[in-house]
CSV table of C-alpha atoms in Angstrom, one decimal:
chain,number,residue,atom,x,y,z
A,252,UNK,CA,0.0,0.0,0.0
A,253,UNK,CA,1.6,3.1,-0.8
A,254,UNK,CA,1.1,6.8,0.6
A,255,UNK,CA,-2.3,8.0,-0.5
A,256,UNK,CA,-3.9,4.1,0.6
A,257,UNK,CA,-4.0,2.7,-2.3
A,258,UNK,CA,-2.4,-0.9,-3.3
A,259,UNK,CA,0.2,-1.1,-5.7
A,260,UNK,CA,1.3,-4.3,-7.5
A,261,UNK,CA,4.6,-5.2,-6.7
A,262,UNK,CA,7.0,-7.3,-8.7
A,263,UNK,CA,7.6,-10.7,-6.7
A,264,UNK,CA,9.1,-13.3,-9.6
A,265,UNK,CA,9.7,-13.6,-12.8
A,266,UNK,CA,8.0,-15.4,-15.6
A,267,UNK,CA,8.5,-16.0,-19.4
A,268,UNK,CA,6.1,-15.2,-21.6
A,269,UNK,CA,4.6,-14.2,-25.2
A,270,UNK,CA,6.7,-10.8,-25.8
A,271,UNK,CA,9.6,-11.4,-22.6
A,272,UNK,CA,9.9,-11.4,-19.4
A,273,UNK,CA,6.4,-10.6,-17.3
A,274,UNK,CA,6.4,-10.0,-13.5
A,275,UNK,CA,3.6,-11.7,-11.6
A,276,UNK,CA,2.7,-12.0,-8.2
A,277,UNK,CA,3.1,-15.0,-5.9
A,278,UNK,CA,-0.2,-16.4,-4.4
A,279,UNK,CA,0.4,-17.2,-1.0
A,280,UNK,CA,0.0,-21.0,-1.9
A,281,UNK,CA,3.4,-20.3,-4.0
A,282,UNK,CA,5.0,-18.4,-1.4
A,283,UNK,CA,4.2,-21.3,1.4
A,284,UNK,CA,6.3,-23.9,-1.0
A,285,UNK,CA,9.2,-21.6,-1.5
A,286,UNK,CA,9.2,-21.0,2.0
A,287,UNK,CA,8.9,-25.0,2.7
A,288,UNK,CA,11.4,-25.6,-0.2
A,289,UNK,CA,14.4,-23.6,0.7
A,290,UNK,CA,14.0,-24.4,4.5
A,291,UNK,CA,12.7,-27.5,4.5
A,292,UNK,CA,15.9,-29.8,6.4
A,293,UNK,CA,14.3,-33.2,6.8
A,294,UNK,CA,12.0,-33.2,3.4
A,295,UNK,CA,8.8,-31.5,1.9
A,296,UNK,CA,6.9,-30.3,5.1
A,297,UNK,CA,9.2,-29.8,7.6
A,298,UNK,CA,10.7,-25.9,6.5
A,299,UNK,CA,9.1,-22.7,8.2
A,300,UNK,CA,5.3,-22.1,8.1
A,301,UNK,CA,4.1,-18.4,6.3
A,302,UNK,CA,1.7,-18.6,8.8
A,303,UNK,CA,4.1,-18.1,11.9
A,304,UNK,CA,5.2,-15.1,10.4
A,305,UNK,CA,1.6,-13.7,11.2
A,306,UNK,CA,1.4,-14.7,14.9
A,307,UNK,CA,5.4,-13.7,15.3
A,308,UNK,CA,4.8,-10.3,13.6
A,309,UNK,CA,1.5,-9.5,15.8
A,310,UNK,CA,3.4,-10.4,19.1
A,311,UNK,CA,6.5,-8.3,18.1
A,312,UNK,CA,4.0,-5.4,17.5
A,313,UNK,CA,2.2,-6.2,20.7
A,314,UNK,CA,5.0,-6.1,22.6
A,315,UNK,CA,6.3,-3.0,21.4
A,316,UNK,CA,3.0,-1.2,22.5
A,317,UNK,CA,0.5,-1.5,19.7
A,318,UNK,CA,-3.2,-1.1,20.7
A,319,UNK,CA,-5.4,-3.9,20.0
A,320,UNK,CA,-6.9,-2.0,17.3
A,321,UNK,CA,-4.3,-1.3,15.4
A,322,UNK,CA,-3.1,-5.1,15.7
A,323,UNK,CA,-6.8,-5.7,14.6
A,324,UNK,CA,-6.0,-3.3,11.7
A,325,UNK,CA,-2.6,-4.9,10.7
A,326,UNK,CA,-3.9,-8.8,10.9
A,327,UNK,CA,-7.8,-7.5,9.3
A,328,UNK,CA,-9.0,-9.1,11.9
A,329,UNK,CA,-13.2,-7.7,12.7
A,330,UNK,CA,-13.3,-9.6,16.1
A,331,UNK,CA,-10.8,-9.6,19.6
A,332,UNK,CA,-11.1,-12.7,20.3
A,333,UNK,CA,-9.3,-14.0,17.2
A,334,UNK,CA,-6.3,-11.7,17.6
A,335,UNK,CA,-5.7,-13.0,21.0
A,336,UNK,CA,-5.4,-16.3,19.5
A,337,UNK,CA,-2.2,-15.0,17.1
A,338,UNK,CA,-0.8,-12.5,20.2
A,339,UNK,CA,1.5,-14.7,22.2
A,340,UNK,CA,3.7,-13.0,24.8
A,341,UNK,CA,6.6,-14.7,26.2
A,342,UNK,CA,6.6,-15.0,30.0
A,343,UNK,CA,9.6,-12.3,30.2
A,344,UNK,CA,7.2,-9.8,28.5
A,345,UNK,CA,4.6,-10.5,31.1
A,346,UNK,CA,7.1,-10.2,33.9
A,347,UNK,CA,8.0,-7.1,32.6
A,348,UNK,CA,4.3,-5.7,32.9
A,349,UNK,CA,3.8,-7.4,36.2
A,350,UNK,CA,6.8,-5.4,37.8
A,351,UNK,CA,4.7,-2.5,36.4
A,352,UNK,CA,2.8,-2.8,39.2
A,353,UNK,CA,4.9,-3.5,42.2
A,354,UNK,CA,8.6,-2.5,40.9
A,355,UNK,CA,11.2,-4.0,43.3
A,356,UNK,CA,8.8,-6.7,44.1
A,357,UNK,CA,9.9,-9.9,42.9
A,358,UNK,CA,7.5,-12.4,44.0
A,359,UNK,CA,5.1,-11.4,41.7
């Protein structure tokens, strides 16, 4: 999306055809093989998931202080409960808020 909100069609690979070279976009079936392909280390199926970069990417954000509507906004998500599912703190990051409230205090 650039500037003014609008999407804008990005080159993402290349393919041959009639008069050259054509760029076309990768559906995100062809992005989850490449992925899968060129990470896999124990066969087909076994490389990193496209998906995890979705709930890594919301946690990261969450973390760093994003509201819950604007991590609604990023994922297009219309309901709470489902970004809860993809926002997965670590147990530091909820120490760190739990000091919040009784800094010093280390029994909580």
């Amino acid at each position: 999306m650039n500037s003014s909100g609008r999407y804008v069609k990005r080159p993402c690979c290349l393919r041959q055809g009639g008069s050259g070279v054509h760029f076309a976009r990768l559906s995100y079936g062809q992005a989850r093989a490449l992925l899968d392909e060129h990470t896999a280390m124990r066969g087909p199926g076994t490389g990193w998931d496209l998906h995890e970069y979705r709930h890594s990417s919301l946690t990261h954000l969450g973390e760093a202080g994003a509201s819950l509507l604007l991590l609604m906004a990023k994922s297009r998500h219309k309901k709470p409960e489902t970004v809860r599912r993809y926002f997965k703190p670590p147990p530091e990051a909820i120490a760190k808020l739990t000091s919040l409230l009784a800094p010093g205090d280390s029994r909580r």
